[in-house]
Structure formats: structure tokens, C-alpha cells
PDB file of C-alpha atoms in Angstrom:
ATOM      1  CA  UNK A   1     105.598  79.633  85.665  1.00 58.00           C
ATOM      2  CA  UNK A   2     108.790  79.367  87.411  1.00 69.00           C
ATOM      3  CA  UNK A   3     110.653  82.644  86.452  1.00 73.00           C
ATOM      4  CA  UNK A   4     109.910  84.432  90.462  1.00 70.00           C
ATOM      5  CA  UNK A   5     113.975  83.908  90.974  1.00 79.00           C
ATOM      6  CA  UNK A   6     114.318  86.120  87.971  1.00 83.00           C
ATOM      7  CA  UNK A   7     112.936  88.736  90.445  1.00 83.00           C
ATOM      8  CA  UNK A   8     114.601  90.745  93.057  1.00 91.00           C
ATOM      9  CA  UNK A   9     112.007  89.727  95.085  1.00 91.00           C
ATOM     10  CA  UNK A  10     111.978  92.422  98.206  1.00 94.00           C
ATOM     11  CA  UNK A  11     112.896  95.201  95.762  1.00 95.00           C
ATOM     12  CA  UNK A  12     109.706  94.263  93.809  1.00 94.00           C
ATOM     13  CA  UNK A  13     107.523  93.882  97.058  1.00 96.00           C
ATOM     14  CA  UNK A  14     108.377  97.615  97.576  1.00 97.00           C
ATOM     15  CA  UNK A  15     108.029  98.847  94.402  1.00 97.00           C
ATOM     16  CA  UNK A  16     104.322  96.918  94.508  1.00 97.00           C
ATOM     17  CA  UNK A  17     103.831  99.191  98.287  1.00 97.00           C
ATOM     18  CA  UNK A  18     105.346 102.573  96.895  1.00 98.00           C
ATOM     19  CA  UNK A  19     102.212 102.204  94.548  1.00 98.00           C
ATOM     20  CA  UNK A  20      99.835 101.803  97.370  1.00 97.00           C
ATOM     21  CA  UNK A  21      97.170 104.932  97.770  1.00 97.00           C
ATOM     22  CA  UNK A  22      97.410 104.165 101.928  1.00 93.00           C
ATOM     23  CA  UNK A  23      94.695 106.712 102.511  1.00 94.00           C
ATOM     24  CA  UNK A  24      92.184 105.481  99.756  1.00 93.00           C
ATOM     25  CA  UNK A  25      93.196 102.033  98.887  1.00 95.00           C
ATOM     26  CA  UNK A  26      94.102 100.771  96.509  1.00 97.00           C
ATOM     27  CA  UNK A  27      97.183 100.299  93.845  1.00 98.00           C
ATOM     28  CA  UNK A  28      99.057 102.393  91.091  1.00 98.00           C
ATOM     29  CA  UNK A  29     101.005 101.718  88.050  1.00 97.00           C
ATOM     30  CA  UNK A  30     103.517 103.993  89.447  1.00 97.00           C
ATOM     31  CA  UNK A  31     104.045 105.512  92.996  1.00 97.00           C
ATOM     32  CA  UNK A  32     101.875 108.557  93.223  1.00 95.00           C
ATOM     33  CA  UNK A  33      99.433 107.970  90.403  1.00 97.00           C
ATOM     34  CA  UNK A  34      95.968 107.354  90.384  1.00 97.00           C
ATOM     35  CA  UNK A  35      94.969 103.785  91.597  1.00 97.00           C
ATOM     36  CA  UNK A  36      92.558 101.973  89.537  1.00 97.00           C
ATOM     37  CA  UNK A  37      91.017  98.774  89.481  1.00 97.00           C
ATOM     38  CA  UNK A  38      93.835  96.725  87.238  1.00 96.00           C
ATOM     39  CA  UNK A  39      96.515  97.851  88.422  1.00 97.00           C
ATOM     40  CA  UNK A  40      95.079  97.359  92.440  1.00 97.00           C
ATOM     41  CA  UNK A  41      93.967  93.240  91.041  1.00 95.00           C
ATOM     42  CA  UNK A  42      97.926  92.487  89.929  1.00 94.00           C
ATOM     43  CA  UNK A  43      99.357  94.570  92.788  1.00 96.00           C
ATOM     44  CA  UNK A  44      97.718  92.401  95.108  1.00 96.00           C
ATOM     45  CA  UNK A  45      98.135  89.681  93.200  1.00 94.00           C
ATOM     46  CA  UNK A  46     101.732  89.891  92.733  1.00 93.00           C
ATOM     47  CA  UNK A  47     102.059  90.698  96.170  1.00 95.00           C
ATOM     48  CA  UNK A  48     100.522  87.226  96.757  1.00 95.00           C
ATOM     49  CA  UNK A  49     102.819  85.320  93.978  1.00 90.00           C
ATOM     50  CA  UNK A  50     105.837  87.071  96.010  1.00 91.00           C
ATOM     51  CA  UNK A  51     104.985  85.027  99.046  1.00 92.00           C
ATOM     52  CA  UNK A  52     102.979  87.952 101.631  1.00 94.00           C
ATOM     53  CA  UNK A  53     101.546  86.060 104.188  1.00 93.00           C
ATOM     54  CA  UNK A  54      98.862  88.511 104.905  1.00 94.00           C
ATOM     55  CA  UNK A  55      97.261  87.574 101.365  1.00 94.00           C
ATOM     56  CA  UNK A  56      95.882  84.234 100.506  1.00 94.00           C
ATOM     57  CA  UNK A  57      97.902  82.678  97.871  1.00 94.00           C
ATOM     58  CA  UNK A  58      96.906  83.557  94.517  1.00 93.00           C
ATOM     59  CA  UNK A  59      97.089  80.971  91.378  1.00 90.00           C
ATOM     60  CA  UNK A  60      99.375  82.425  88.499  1.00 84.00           C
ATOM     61  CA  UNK A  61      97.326  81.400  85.233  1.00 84.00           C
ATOM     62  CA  UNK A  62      93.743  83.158  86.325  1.00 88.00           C
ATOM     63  CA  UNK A  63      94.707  85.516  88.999  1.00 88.00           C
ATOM     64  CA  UNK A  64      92.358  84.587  91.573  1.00 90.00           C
ATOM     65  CA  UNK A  65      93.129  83.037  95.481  1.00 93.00           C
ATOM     66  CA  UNK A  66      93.715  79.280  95.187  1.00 94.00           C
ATOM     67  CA  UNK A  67      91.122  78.836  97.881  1.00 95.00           C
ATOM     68  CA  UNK A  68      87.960  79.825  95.320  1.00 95.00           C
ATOM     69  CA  UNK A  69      89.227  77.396  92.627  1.00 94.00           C
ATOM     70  CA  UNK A  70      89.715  74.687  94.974  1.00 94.00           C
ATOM     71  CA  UNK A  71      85.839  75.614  96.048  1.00 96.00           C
ATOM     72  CA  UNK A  72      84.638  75.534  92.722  1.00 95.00           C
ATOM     73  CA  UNK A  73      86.769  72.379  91.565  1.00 94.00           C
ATOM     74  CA  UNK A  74      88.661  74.366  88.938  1.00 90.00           C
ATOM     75  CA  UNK A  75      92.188  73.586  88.006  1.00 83.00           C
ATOM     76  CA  UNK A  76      93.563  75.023  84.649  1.00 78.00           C
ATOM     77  CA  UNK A  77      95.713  72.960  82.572  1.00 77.00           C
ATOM     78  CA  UNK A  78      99.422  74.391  82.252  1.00 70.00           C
ATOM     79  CA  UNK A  79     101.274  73.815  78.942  1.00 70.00           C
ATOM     80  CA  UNK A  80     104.680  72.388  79.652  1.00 67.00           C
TER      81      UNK A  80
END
């Protein structure tokens, strides 16, 4: 999409890990709420998109790790 330099990056990355649940897993919309299953698939993702090298890198249009859509030969079209 080319808008991540629109992003503090690093103050983003810690907002994303203030949201963590450490002890159950897991991500929040806000630190110290209840994680739930959308918020945990964007936190992660967006963790990804912000360059963590401890997650595999994530493709922007479909959320999901570049690795499975090179697997299953998928490549979505981007409008320009």
C-alpha cells in the first residue's frame, strides 16, 4: 500500500505489545482489555507488516503469511 512511513513505526510496534495478554496469548484492542480473535489476527499481522523478524512476513491485501500464498499459487491483483 505504501503508507508504513506514515507510521511511527517503533511507537506502533509497542502500542501492538502493550495489547499483548503475555500470560494467555493473545492481542487486545487496547492494553488491558480482553484479547479476542480479530484483534490477536491484525496485531500479529501488523506486527509482521512493521518488519518483526520473529513473524513470517505477512501480505497486506488478505492478511495471511506470504509463504501460504506462494504454496497455493495465489497472488491478488493490486489496483494502482
Amino acid at each position: 500500500m505504501g503508507r508504513i512511513h506514515w507510521m511511527e513505526k517503533a511507537k506502533l510496534r509497542m502500542f501492538i505489545l502493550a495489547c499483548e495478554d503475555e500470560e494467555t496469548g493473545g492481542f487486545a484492542d487496547r492494553p488491558g482489555d480482553m484479547v479476542d480473535p480479530f484483534h490477536t489476527l491484525f496485531g500479529v499481522a501488523g506486527l509482521s507488516l512493521l518488519g518483526d523478524e520473529q513473524i513470517k512476513p505477512a501480505n497486506p491485501v488478505l492478511c495471511t503469511p506470504e509463504d501460504v500464498l506462494q504454496r497455493l499459487n495465489l497472488q491478488p491483483d493490486l489496483l494502482s
